[in-house]
Every structure is written in C-alpha cells, then in structure tokens.
Coordinates of N, CA and C and ligand atoms in Angstrom, one line a residue:
M428 N -69.9 102.2 19.5 CA -69.6 101.2 18.5 C -70.7 101.1 17.5
E429 N -71.9 101.0 18.0 CA -73.1 100.8 17.1 C -73.1 102.1 16.3
R430 N -72.9 103.3 16.8 CA -73.0 104.6 16.2 C -72.0 104.6 15.1
D431 N -70.8 104.2 15.5 CA -69.7 104.3 14.6 C -69.9 103.4 13.3
S432 N -70.5 102.3 13.4 CA -70.7 101.3 12.3 C -71.7 101.9 11.3
F433 N -72.5 102.9 11.7 CA -73.4 103.6 10.8 C -72.8 105.0 10.4
A434 N -71.6 105.2 10.6 CA -71.1 106.5 10.4 C -71.0 107.0 9.0
S435 N -71.3 106.2 8.0 CA -71.2 106.6 6.6 C -72.2 105.8 5.8
P436 N -72.6 106.3 4.6 CA -73.5 105.5 3.8 C -72.8 104.1 3.5
A437 N -71.5 104.1 3.3 CA -70.9 102.8 3.0 C -70.9 101.8 4.1
S438 N -70.8 102.4 5.5 CA -70.9 101.4 6.5 C -72.4 100.9 6.7
A439 N -73.4 101.7 6.4 CA -74.7 101.2 6.3 C -74.9 100.1 5.2
G440 N -74.3 100.4 4.1 CA -74.3 99.4 3.0 C -73.6 98.1 3.3
L441 N -72.5 98.2 4.1 CA -71.8 97.0 4.5 C -72.6 96.1 5.5
Q442 N -73.3 96.8 6.4 CA -74.2 96.0 7.3 C -75.4 95.3 6.5
N443 N -75.8 96.0 5.5 CA -76.9 95.4 4.6 C -76.4 94.3 3.8
I444 N -75.2 94.3 3.3 CA -74.7 93.2 2.5 C -74.4 92.0 3.4
R445 N -73.8 92.4 4.6 CA -73.5 91.3 5.5 C -74.8 90.5 5.9
A446 N -75.8 91.3 6.2 CA -77.1 90.7 6.5 C -77.7 89.9 5.3
R447 N -77.6 90.3 4.2 CA -78.1 89.5 3.0 C -77.1 88.2 2.7
I448 N -75.9 88.2 3.1 CA -75.0 87.0 2.9 C -75.5 86.0 4.1
Q449 N -75.6 86.6 5.2 CA -76.1 85.7 6.4 C -77.4 85.0 6.0
R450 N -78.4 85.8 5.6 CA -79.6 85.3 5.2 C -79.6 84.2 4.0
M451 N -78.8 84.5 3.0 CA -78.7 83.6 2.0 C -77.9 82.3 2.5
C452 N -76.9 82.4 3.3 CA -76.3 81.1 3.9 C -77.3 80.3 4.6
R453 N -78.2 81.0 5.4 CA -79.1 80.3 6.2 C -80.2 79.6 5.3
D454 N -80.6 80.2 4.2 CA -81.6 79.8 3.3 C -81.1 78.6 2.5
V455 N -79.9 78.5 2.2 CA -79.2 77.4 1.5 C -78.4 76.3 2.4
G456 N -78.6 76.6 3.7 CA -78.0 75.6 4.6 C -76.5 75.6 4.6
R457 N -75.9 76.8 4.4 CA -74.4 76.8 4.5 C -74.0 77.6 5.7
P458 N -72.9 77.2 6.4 CA -72.4 78.0 7.5 C -72.0 79.3 7.1
E459 N -72.4 80.4 7.8 CA -72.1 81.7 7.6 C -70.6 82.0 7.3
K460 N -69.8 81.3 8.0 CA -68.4 81.4 8.0 C -67.9 80.9 6.6
S461 N -68.6 80.2 5.9 CA -68.0 79.5 4.7 C -68.0 80.6 3.5
V462 N -68.6 81.6 3.7 CA -68.5 82.7 2.7 C -67.8 84.0 3.2
E463 N -66.8 84.4 2.5 CA -66.0 85.7 2.9 C -66.5 86.8 2.1
L464 N -66.8 88.0 2.6 CA -67.1 89.3 1.9 C -65.8 90.0 1.6
I465 N -65.5 90.1 0.4 CA -64.4 91.0 -0.1 C -65.0 92.3 -0.5
C466 N -64.7 93.3 0.2 CA -65.2 94.7 0.0 C -64.4 95.3 -1.0
V467 N -64.8 95.5 -2.2 CA -64.0 96.0 -3.5 C -64.0 97.6 -3.3
S468 N -62.8 98.0 -3.0 CA -62.7 99.5 -2.6 C -62.0 100.3 -3.8
K469 N -61.9 99.7 -5.0 CA -61.2 100.4 -6.1 C -62.0 101.6 -6.4
N470 N -61.1 102.7 -6.7 CA -61.8 104.0 -7.0 C -62.3 104.7 -5.7
F471 N -62.2 104.3 -4.6 CA -62.6 104.9 -3.3 C -61.4 105.2 -2.5
G472 N -61.5 106.3 -1.9 CA -60.2 106.9 -1.1 C -60.3 106.4 0.3
A473 N -59.2 106.7 1.0 CA -59.2 106.3 2.4 C -60.3 106.9 3.3
E474 N -60.9 108.1 2.9 CA -61.9 108.7 3.7 C -63.3 107.8 3.7
E475 N -63.4 107.1 2.5 CA -64.6 106.3 2.4 C -64.3 104.9 3.0
I476 N -63.1 104.5 3.0 CA -62.7 103.1 3.4 C -62.6 103.0 5.0
V477 N -62.2 104.1 5.6 CA -62.0 104.1 7.1 C -63.2 103.7 7.9
P478 N -64.4 104.2 7.5 CA -65.6 103.8 8.2 C -65.9 102.3 8.3
L479 N -65.5 101.8 7.1 CA -65.7 100.3 7.1 C -64.7 99.6 7.9
L480 N -63.4 100.0 7.9 CA -62.4 99.4 8.8 C -62.9 99.7 10.2
A481 N -63.5 100.9 10.6 CA -63.9 101.1 11.9 C -65.1 100.1 12.4
A482 N -65.8 99.7 11.2 CA -67.0 98.8 11.4 C -66.6 97.3 11.5
G483 N -65.3 97.1 11.4 CA -64.8 95.8 11.5 C -64.5 94.9 10.3
Q484 N -64.8 95.7 9.2 CA -64.4 94.9 7.9 C -62.9 94.8 7.7
T485 N -62.4 93.6 7.4 CA -60.9 93.4 7.2 C -60.6 93.0 6.0
I486 N -61.5 92.5 5.1 CA -61.1 92.0 3.8 C -61.5 93.0 2.7
F487 N -60.5 93.3 1.8 CA -60.7 94.2 0.8 C -60.2 93.8 -0.6
G488 N -60.7 94.2 -1.5 CA -60.1 93.9 -3.0 C -59.9 95.2 -3.8
E489 N -58.8 95.2 -4.5 CA -58.3 96.3 -5.4 C -58.0 95.6 -6.7
N490 N -58.2 96.2 -7.9 CA -57.9 95.7 -9.1 C -56.7 96.3 -9.7
R491 N -56.0 97.3 -9.0 CA -54.8 97.8 -9.7 C -53.6 97.9 -8.6
V492 N -52.5 97.4 -9.0 CA -51.4 97.4 -8.1 C -51.1 98.8 -7.7
Q493 N -51.0 99.7 -8.7 CA -50.6 101.1 -8.4 C -51.5 101.8 -7.4
E494 N -52.8 101.6 -7.6 CA -53.8 102.3 -6.7 C -53.7 101.6 -5.4
A495 N -53.4 100.4 -5.2 CA -53.3 99.7 -3.9 C -52.1 100.3 -3.2
K496 N -51.0 100.5 -3.9 CA -49.8 100.9 -3.3 C -50.0 102.4 -2.8
E497 N -50.9 103.1 -3.3 CA -51.2 104.6 -3.0 C -52.0 104.5 -1.8
K498 N -52.8 103.6 -1.5 CA -53.8 103.6 -0.4 C -53.5 102.8 0.9
W499 N -53.2 101.6 0.5 CA -53.2 100.6 1.6 C -52.1 100.6 2.6
P500 N -50.8 100.9 2.3 CA -49.8 100.8 3.3 C -50.2 101.7 4.6
Q501 N -50.7 102.8 4.3 CA -51.0 103.8 5.4 C -52.2 103.2 6.2
L502 N -53.2 102.6 5.5 CA -54.4 102.1 6.1 C -54.1 100.8 7.0
R503 N -53.2 100.1 6.4 CA -52.7 98.8 7.1 C -51.9 99.3 8.5
A504 N -51.2 100.5 8.5 CA -50.5 100.9 9.6 C -51.5 101.2 10.8
L505 N -52.7 101.7 10.3 CA -53.7 102.1 11.3 C -54.6 100.9 11.8
Y506 N -54.8 100.0 10.8 CA -55.7 98.9 11.1 C -55.0 97.6 10.8
P507 N -54.4 97.0 11.9 CA -53.8 95.6 11.7 C -54.8 94.6 11.4
G508 N -54.2 93.6 10.7 CA -55.2 92.3 10.5 C -55.9 92.5 9.1
I509 N -55.6 93.4 8.3 CA -56.3 93.6 7.0 C -55.8 92.4 6.0
S510 N -56.7 91.9 5.2 CA -56.4 91.0 4.2 C -56.8 91.6 2.8
L511 N -55.8 91.9 2.0 CA -56.0 92.7 0.7 C -55.8 91.7 -0.5
H512 N -56.9 91.7 -1.3 CA -57.0 90.7 -2.4 C -56.6 91.5 -3.7
L513 N -55.9 91.1 -4.6 CA -55.7 91.5 -6.0 C -56.8 90.8 -6.9
I514 N -57.8 91.6 -7.4 CA -58.7 90.9 -8.1 C -58.7 91.4 -9.7
G515 N -57.6 92.2 -10.0 CA -57.6 92.7 -11.3 C -56.4 92.0 -12.1
P516 N -56.2 92.2 -13.3 CA -55.1 91.4 -14.1 C -53.8 92.0 -13.6
L517 N -52.9 91.0 -13.7 CA -51.5 91.3 -13.1 C -50.6 91.3 -14.4
Q518 N -49.6 92.2 -14.4 CA -48.6 92.2 -15.4 C -47.2 91.7 -14.8
S519 N -46.4 90.9 -15.4 CA -45.3 90.3 -14.8 C -44.4 91.4 -14.2
N520 N -44.3 92.6 -14.9 CA -43.3 93.6 -14.2 C -43.9 94.2 -12.9
K521 N -45.2 93.8 -12.6 CA -45.7 94.4 -11.4 C -45.6 93.2 -10.2
A522 N -45.2 92.1 -10.7 CA -45.3 90.9 -9.7 C -44.6 91.1 -8.4
A523 N -43.5 91.8 -8.3 CA -42.8 91.9 -7.1 C -43.6 92.9 -6.2
E524 N -44.2 94.0 -6.8 CA -45.0 94.8 -5.9 C -46.3 94.1 -5.5
A525 N -46.8 93.4 -6.3 CA -48.1 92.7 -5.9 C -47.8 91.8 -4.8
V526 N -46.8 91.0 -4.8 CA -46.5 90.0 -3.9 C -46.3 90.7 -2.4
T527 N -45.6 91.9 -2.4 CA -45.5 92.6 -1.2 C -46.7 93.3 -0.7
L528 N -47.5 93.7 -1.6 CA -48.7 94.5 -1.2 C -50.0 93.6 -0.8
F529 N -50.2 92.5 -1.4 CA -51.4 91.7 -1.4 C -51.2 90.5 -0.5
D530 N -52.2 90.1 0.2 CA -52.3 88.9 0.9 C -52.8 87.7 0.1
V531 N -53.7 88.1 -0.9 CA -54.2 87.0 -1.8 C -54.1 87.6 -3.3
I532 N -53.6 86.8 -4.2 CA -53.6 87.3 -5.5 C -54.5 86.3 -6.2
E533 N -55.6 86.8 -6.7 CA -56.6 86.0 -7.3 C -56.6 85.8 -8.9
T534 N -55.6 86.4 -9.5 CA -55.7 86.6 -10.9 C -54.5 86.0 -11.6
I535 N -53.9 84.9 -11.1 CA -52.8 84.3 -11.9 C -53.6 83.7 -13.1
D536 N -53.0 83.8 -14.3 CA -53.7 83.3 -15.5 C -52.9 82.9 -16.6
R537 N -51.5 82.8 -16.4 CA -50.7 82.4 -17.6 C -49.4 81.9 -17.0
P538 N -48.6 81.1 -17.6 CA -47.3 80.6 -17.0 C -46.4 81.7 -16.7
K539 N -46.4 82.7 -17.7 CA -45.4 83.9 -17.4 C -45.7 84.6 -16.2
I540 N -47.0 84.7 -15.8 CA -47.3 85.4 -14.4 C -46.9 84.4 -13.3
A541 N -47.3 83.3 -13.6 CA -46.9 82.2 -12.4 C -45.5 82.3 -12.1
V542 N -44.6 82.3 -13.1 CA -43.2 82.3 -13.0 C -42.7 83.5 -12.3
A543 N -43.3 84.7 -12.7 CA -43.0 86.1 -12.1 C -43.4 86.1 -10.7
V544 N -44.6 85.6 -10.3 CA -45.0 85.6 -8.9 C -44.1 84.6 -8.1
D545 N -43.8 83.5 -8.6 CA -42.9 82.5 -7.9 C -41.6 83.2 -7.5
A546 N -41.0 83.8 -8.6 CA -39.6 84.5 -8.4 C -39.8 85.5 -7.4
A547 N -40.9 86.3 -7.4 CA -41.1 87.4 -6.5 C -41.2 87.0 -5.1
M548 N -41.9 85.9 -5.0 CA -42.1 85.2 -3.6 C -40.9 84.6 -3.0
Q549 N -40.0 84.1 -3.9 CA -38.7 83.6 -3.4 C -37.8 84.8 -2.9
A550 N -37.8 85.9 -3.7 CA -37.1 87.0 -3.4 C -37.4 87.6 -2.2
S551 N -38.7 87.8 -2.0 CA -39.3 88.7 -0.9 C -39.4 87.8 0.4
G552 N -39.7 86.5 0.2 CA -40.0 85.6 1.4 C -41.5 85.8 1.6
K553 N -42.3 86.7 0.9 CA -43.7 86.8 1.2 C -44.4 85.5 0.5
K554 N -45.6 85.1 1.1 CA -46.3 84.1 0.6 C -47.8 84.3 0.5
P555 N -48.2 85.2 -0.4 CA -49.7 85.5 -0.7 C -50.3 84.1 -1.1
R556 N -51.6 84.0 -0.7 CA -52.4 82.9 -1.2 C -52.8 83.2 -2.5
L557 N -53.0 82.1 -3.3 CA -53.0 82.2 -4.9 C -54.3 81.6 -5.4
F558 N -55.0 82.3 -6.4 CA -56.0 81.7 -7.1 C -55.8 81.9 -8.5
I559 N -56.3 81.1 -9.5 CA -56.3 81.3 -10.9 C -57.5 81.9 -11.4
Q560 N -57.4 82.9 -12.2 CA -58.7 83.6 -12.9 C -59.0 82.7 -14.1
V561 N -60.3 82.3 -14.2 CA -60.7 81.5 -15.4 C -61.7 82.4 -16.3
N562 N -61.4 82.6 -17.6 CA -62.2 83.3 -18.4 C -63.3 82.4 -18.9
T563 N -64.3 82.3 -18.2 CA -65.4 81.2 -18.3 C -66.2 81.7 -19.6
G564 N -66.3 82.9 -19.9 CA -67.0 83.3 -21.1 C -66.1 83.3 -22.5
E565 N -64.8 83.0 -22.2 CA -63.8 83.0 -23.3 C -63.9 84.3 -24.1
E566 N -64.0 85.5 -23.4 CA -64.1 86.9 -24.0 C -62.6 87.2 -24.3
P567 N -62.4 87.6 -25.5 CA -61.0 87.9 -26.0 C -60.4 89.1 -25.1
Q568 N -61.2 90.0 -24.8 CA -60.7 91.2 -24.1 C -60.4 91.0 -22.6
K569 N -61.0 89.9 -22.1 CA -60.8 89.6 -20.6 C -59.6 88.8 -20.1
A570 N -59.2 89.1 -19.0 CA -58.1 88.2 -18.5 C -58.6 87.0 -18.2
G571 N -57.7 86.0 -17.8 CA -58.1 84.7 -17.4 C -57.7 83.6 -18.3
V572 N -57.5 82.4 -17.8 CA -57.2 81.2 -18.7 C -58.5 80.6 -19.2
P573 N -58.5 80.2 -20.5 CA -59.7 79.6 -21.0 C -60.0 78.2 -20.2
P574 N -61.1 77.9 -19.9 CA -61.5 76.7 -19.2 C -60.7 75.5 -19.6
R575 N -60.6 75.2 -20.9 CA -60.0 74.0 -21.4 C -58.4 74.0 -21.1
E576 N -57.8 75.2 -20.8 CA -56.4 75.3 -20.6 C -56.0 75.3 -19.1
L577 N -57.1 75.2 -18.2 CA -56.9 75.3 -16.8 C -56.0 74.2 -16.2
G578 N -56.3 73.0 -16.8 CA -55.5 71.8 -16.3 C -54.0 72.0 -16.6
A579 N -53.8 72.4 -17.8 CA -52.4 72.6 -18.1 C -51.7 73.7 -17.3
L580 N -52.4 74.8 -17.0 CA -51.8 75.7 -16.1 C -51.5 75.3 -14.8
L581 N -52.5 74.5 -14.2 CA -52.3 74.0 -12.8 C -51.1 73.0 -12.8
S582 N -51.0 72.1 -13.8 CA -49.8 71.3 -14.0 C -48.6 72.0 -14.1
F583 N -48.5 73.1 -14.8 CA -47.3 74.0 -14.9 C -47.0 74.6 -13.5
C584 N -47.8 75.1 -12.8 CA -47.7 75.7 -11.5 C -47.0 74.7 -10.6
R585 N -47.7 73.4 -10.6 CA -47.4 72.4 -9.7 C -45.8 71.9 -10.1
E586 N -45.6 71.7 -11.4 CA -44.3 71.2 -11.8 C -43.1 72.1 -12.0
E587 N -43.5 73.3 -12.4 CA -42.4 74.3 -12.8 C -42.3 75.4 -11.8
T588 N -43.1 75.5 -10.8 CA -43.0 76.6 -9.9 C -43.2 75.9 -8.4
R589 N -43.2 76.8 -7.4 CA -43.5 76.4 -6.0 C -44.9 76.9 -5.7
L590 N -45.6 77.4 -6.7 CA -47.0 78.0 -6.3 C -48.0 77.0 -5.9
E591 N -48.7 77.3 -4.8 CA -50.0 76.5 -4.4 C -51.2 77.2 -4.7
I592 N -51.9 76.6 -5.6 CA -53.1 77.3 -6.0 C -54.3 76.8 -5.2
E593 N -55.0 77.6 -4.7 CA -56.0 77.3 -3.7 C -57.5 77.4 -4.3
G594 N -57.7 78.2 -5.3 CA -59.0 78.5 -5.8 C -59.0 79.0 -7.1
L595 N -60.3 79.4 -7.6 CA -60.5 80.0 -8.9 C -61.4 81.2 -8.8
L596 N -61.3 82.2 -9.7 CA -62.0 83.4 -9.9 C -62.6 83.5 -11.2
C597 N -63.9 83.9 -11.3 CA -64.4 84.2 -12.7 C -65.2 85.5 -12.6
I598 N -65.3 86.2 -13.8 CA -66.2 87.4 -14.0 C -67.0 87.1 -15.2
P599 N -68.3 86.7 -14.9 CA -69.1 86.3 -16.1 C -69.3 87.6 -17.0
P600 N -69.5 87.2 -18.4 CA -69.7 88.3 -19.2 C -70.9 89.1 -18.9
V601 N -70.8 90.5 -19.0 CA -71.9 91.4 -18.5 C -73.2 91.1 -19.1
D602 N -73.3 90.6 -20.4 CA -74.6 90.5 -21.2 C -75.1 89.1 -21.1
Q603 N -74.6 88.2 -20.1 CA -75.1 86.9 -20.0 C -75.6 86.6 -18.7
L604 N -76.5 85.6 -18.5 CA -76.8 85.1 -17.2 C -75.5 84.6 -16.5
A605 N -75.3 84.9 -15.2 CA -74.2 84.4 -14.5 C -74.1 83.0 -14.1
S606 N -75.4 82.3 -14.0 CA -75.4 81.1 -13.4 C -74.6 79.9 -14.2
P607 N -74.6 79.9 -15.5 CA -73.8 79.0 -16.2 C -72.4 79.1 -15.9
H608 N -71.9 80.5 -15.7 CA -70.5 80.7 -15.4 C -70.0 80.2 -14.1
F609 N -71.0 80.5 -13.1 CA -70.7 80.0 -11.7 C -70.7 78.5 -11.6
A610 N -71.6 77.9 -12.4 CA -71.6 76.4 -12.5 C -70.4 75.8 -13.0
L611 N -69.9 76.5 -14.1 CA -68.6 76.0 -14.7 C -67.4 76.1 -13.7
L612 N -67.4 77.2 -13.1 CA -66.3 77.5 -12.2 C -66.4 76.6 -11.0
N613 N -67.5 76.2 -10.5 CA -67.6 75.3 -9.4 C -67.2 73.8 -10.0
Q614 N -67.7 73.5 -11.1 CA -67.3 72.1 -11.7 C -65.9 72.0 -11.9
L615 N -65.2 73.1 -12.4 CA -63.7 73.0 -12.5 C -63.0 72.9 -11.2
A616 N -63.4 73.6 -10.2 CA -62.8 73.6 -9.0 C -63.0 72.2 -8.4
R617 N -64.1 71.5 -8.5 CA -64.2 70.1 -8.0 C -63.4 69.2 -8.8
E618 N -63.3 69.3 -10.2 CA -62.5 68.4 -11.0 C -61.0 68.5 -10.6
F619 N -60.7 69.7 -10.2 CA -59.0 69.8 -10.0 C -58.8 69.9 -8.4
G620 N -59.9 69.5 -7.6 CA -59.8 69.5 -6.1 C -59.3 71.0 -5.5
L621 N -59.9 72.0 -6.0 CA -59.5 73.4 -5.3 C -60.8 73.7 -4.5
K622 N -60.5 74.3 -3.5 CA -61.5 74.6 -2.4 C -62.1 76.0 -2.5
E623 N -61.4 77.0 -3.0 CA -62.0 78.4 -3.0 C -62.6 78.8 -4.4
L624 N -63.8 79.5 -4.2 CA -64.5 79.9 -5.4 C -64.8 81.3 -5.2
S625 N -64.0 82.2 -6.0 CA -64.3 83.8 -5.9 C -65.2 84.0 -7.0
M626 N -66.5 84.2 -6.7 CA -67.5 84.6 -7.8 C -68.7 85.3 -7.1
G627 N -69.3 86.2 -7.9 CA -70.4 87.0 -7.3 C -69.9 88.4 -7.0
M628 N -70.6 89.4 -7.6 CA -70.4 90.8 -7.4 C -71.8 91.4 -6.9
S629 N -71.9 92.8 -6.9 CA -73.1 93.5 -6.4 C -74.4 92.9 -6.9
D630 N -74.4 92.6 -8.1 CA -75.7 92.2 -8.7 C -76.0 90.7 -8.5
D631 N -75.1 89.9 -8.2 CA -75.3 88.5 -8.2 C -74.6 87.7 -7.2
F632 N -74.3 88.3 -6.0 CA -73.6 87.5 -5.0 C -74.5 86.6 -4.2
E633 N -75.8 86.8 -4.3 CA -76.6 85.9 -3.6 C -76.8 84.6 -4.4
L634 N -76.8 84.8 -5.8 CA -77.0 83.6 -6.6 C -75.5 82.8 -6.5
A635 N -74.4 83.6 -6.4 CA -73.1 83.0 -6.4 C -73.0 82.0 -5.0
I636 N -73.6 82.7 -3.9 CA -73.6 81.9 -2.6 C -74.3 80.6 -2.7
Q637 N -75.6 80.7 -3.5 CA -76.3 79.4 -3.8 C -75.5 78.4 -4.6
M638 N -74.6 78.9 -5.4 CA -73.9 78.0 -6.4 C -72.4 77.7 -5.8
G639 N -72.2 78.0 -4.6 CA -71.0 77.5 -3.9 C -69.9 78.4 -3.8
A640 N -70.1 79.8 -4.0 CA -69.0 80.7 -3.7 C -68.5 80.7 -2.3
T641 N -67.1 80.8 -2.1 CA -66.6 81.0 -0.9 C -66.1 82.3 -0.6
K642 N -66.0 83.2 -1.7 CA -65.6 84.6 -1.7 C -66.6 85.4 -2.5
V643 N -67.2 86.4 -2.2 CA -68.0 87.3 -3.0 C -67.3 88.6 -2.9
R644 N -67.3 89.2 -4.1 CA -66.5 90.6 -4.3 C -67.6 91.7 -4.5
V645 N -67.8 92.5 -3.5 CA -68.9 93.5 -3.6 C -68.3 94.8 -3.5
G646 N -68.6 95.7 -4.5 CA -68.2 97.1 -4.4 C -69.3 98.1 -4.4
S647 N -70.0 98.2 -5.5 CA -71.0 99.4 -5.6 C -72.1 99.1 -4.7
A648 N -72.5 97.9 -4.4 CA -73.7 97.8 -3.4 C -73.2 98.2 -2.0
I649 N -72.0 98.3 -1.7 CA -71.6 98.8 -0.4 C -71.3 100.4 -0.5
F650 N -70.5 100.8 -1.5 CA -70.0 102.1 -1.5 C -70.9 103.1 -2.3
G651 N -71.8 102.6 -3.1 CA -72.5 103.4 -4.1 C -71.7 103.4 -5.4
E652 N -72.3 104.0 -6.4 CA -71.6 103.9 -7.8 C -70.2 104.5 -7.7
R653 N -69.2 103.9 -8.4 CA -67.9 104.4 -8.5 C -67.8 105.7 -9.3
R654 N -67.1 106.7 -8.8 CA -67.0 108.0 -9.5 C -66.5 107.9 -11.0
V655 N -65.4 107.0 -11.0 CA -64.9 106.8 -12.4 C -65.3 105.3 -12.8
K656 N -66.1 105.4 -14.0 CA -66.6 104.1 -14.3 C -65.5 103.2 -14.9
I657 N -65.4 102.1 -14.4 CA -64.6 101.0 -14.9 C -65.3 100.3 -16.0
S658 N -64.8 100.3 -17.3 CA -65.5 99.6 -18.2 C -65.5 98.2 -18.0
P659 N -66.7 97.5 -18.2 CA -66.8 96.1 -18.0 C -65.7 95.1 -18.7
T660 N -65.2 95.8 -19.7 CA -64.3 95.0 -20.5 C -62.9 95.0 -19.9
T661 N -62.7 95.8 -19.0 CA -61.4 95.9 -18.4 C -61.3 95.3 -17.0
I662 N -62.6 94.9 -16.5 CA -62.5 94.4 -15.0 C -62.2 92.9 -15.2
Ligands
LIG868 C1 -65.1 96.0 -9.5 C2 -65.0 94.6 -9.3 C3 -65.9 93.9 -8.5 C4 -67.0 94.6 -7.7 O1 -68.0 95.0 -8.7 P1 -69.4 95.6 -8.2 O2 -70.4 95.4 -9.1 O3 -69.3 97.1 -7.9 O4 -69.9 94.9 -7.0 C5 -65.7 92.5 -8.4 N1 -64.8 91.9 -9.0 C6 -64.0 92.4 -9.8 C7 -62.8 91.7 -10.4 C8 -64.0 93.9 -10.0 O5 -63.1 94.4 -10.8

C-alpha cells in the first residue's frame, strides 16, 4: 500500500499537498476534515489519474463536460465512491450530460443555467450538489455572476427552481492578489448563509484555507504542468 501510494510523481505530489493542507489546518486551528482537496485532473489521462485513485483520492475536478464524459465513466466503474466536480463553465445544452456525470456542479452562474440544470435534474432524478460561481474580479471574459447580482440569482434559484445552492466558487484574476477575492467570497457566503467556499488553487490554496476555504482545487501542484496550457482567461 505504502509503495502503491508513491507509484507515480502525481501520487507523491498528492501526499505532499495533503500534508500541506493538514499543516495549514493545524496552524490556523481548523479541523482537517473541514477542508476537502479537489484534485483537478483536466488534461490528464486515466494512466495519470489511476495512481491517485489507488492512493485513496476520491474527489476530482474537471472543467469540461466532454472531457469528463470520455474519462470518468470507466474510472468510476473501477473505483467506486468517486465524487466528481464540474469546475468549468456550463452551457445550457450540456446541462443534461453534466447532471448525469457530475456529483457537484460548482459553476451555476445565471438564471438560464439554473433553469436548465433544474429541468435536467427533474428528468434524470439525479441530484448533484450545487454551487454558484462568482466573478469576484468582474472580468468580462470570465464566467460567474457579478457579486452585486448574487442575491438576485439566489432568489431566482429559490423562487423559480428547486435548486438548493450550498456554496460559492471564485477564480481570482491572475494578475491580482488573491486575498481580497477570497475575503469577498467569504463575506458573500456569510451574508447569504452558504456553507461551502470553493477557492484556492496550486499557488494559493494555503492562503485560501486561512481565509475559510472548504474546498481547494489543486491541479498542477499534484500532476505537474498540464501538457496543453489552458489560458487563464478561459478557466
Ligand atoms: C485548472 C483549474 C484549477 C487548478 O489549477 P492549478 O493552478 O493547476 O492548481 C482550479 N480551478 C479551476 C476552475 C480550474 O480550471
């Protein structure tokens, strides 16, 4: 078992990130169980993911519905108990597929998507957990609801759909300090009584834990650099 868990560079990376999360939780006096590590496997294939599954990692994130569909049904058949998170933008014509593929959809960001996900959930009987993505930097090219429109979107979900929103996700602008964005997301979650905060990636997950993250999304610090570079404007 011990040997298996170091069977690839990625599984060594995983142990390292888990240890850093543990240490940061201890340093800031949070229970270790209060932070979940989402291992972001976009652009990596089954051969790179399997060692992590063998090492006991069960929570993964993908940013594209199509890519998740190509990889995860087979992996799920081999490893039960996987929780797969959609962390990339969702189009309404992909809502039905997203609802069947993912256990958590973190990127609801407008009424049209909320309606499509609601309809897909009713049709399929599936009930993924749901977060709203907030565009804390109000970047025009980035998905997410602007902070001042979050209240209206939450009201819409509550009044016009059956969706239960549990938390918020943000991706701070690449060229800015992350802390004001993490603070804003935390403040919005408190204001609206939401428990889950998905924030923090390879470069800033420890800061995010200090600032209240309940999910951190870590890819390259586990797997190494992605072969195809995803432009920061599209993530
Ligand atoms: C790719 C991606 C991540 C992981 O980024 P790393 O810097 O490789 O850790 C986290 N969140 C989202 C939304 C992503 O698209």
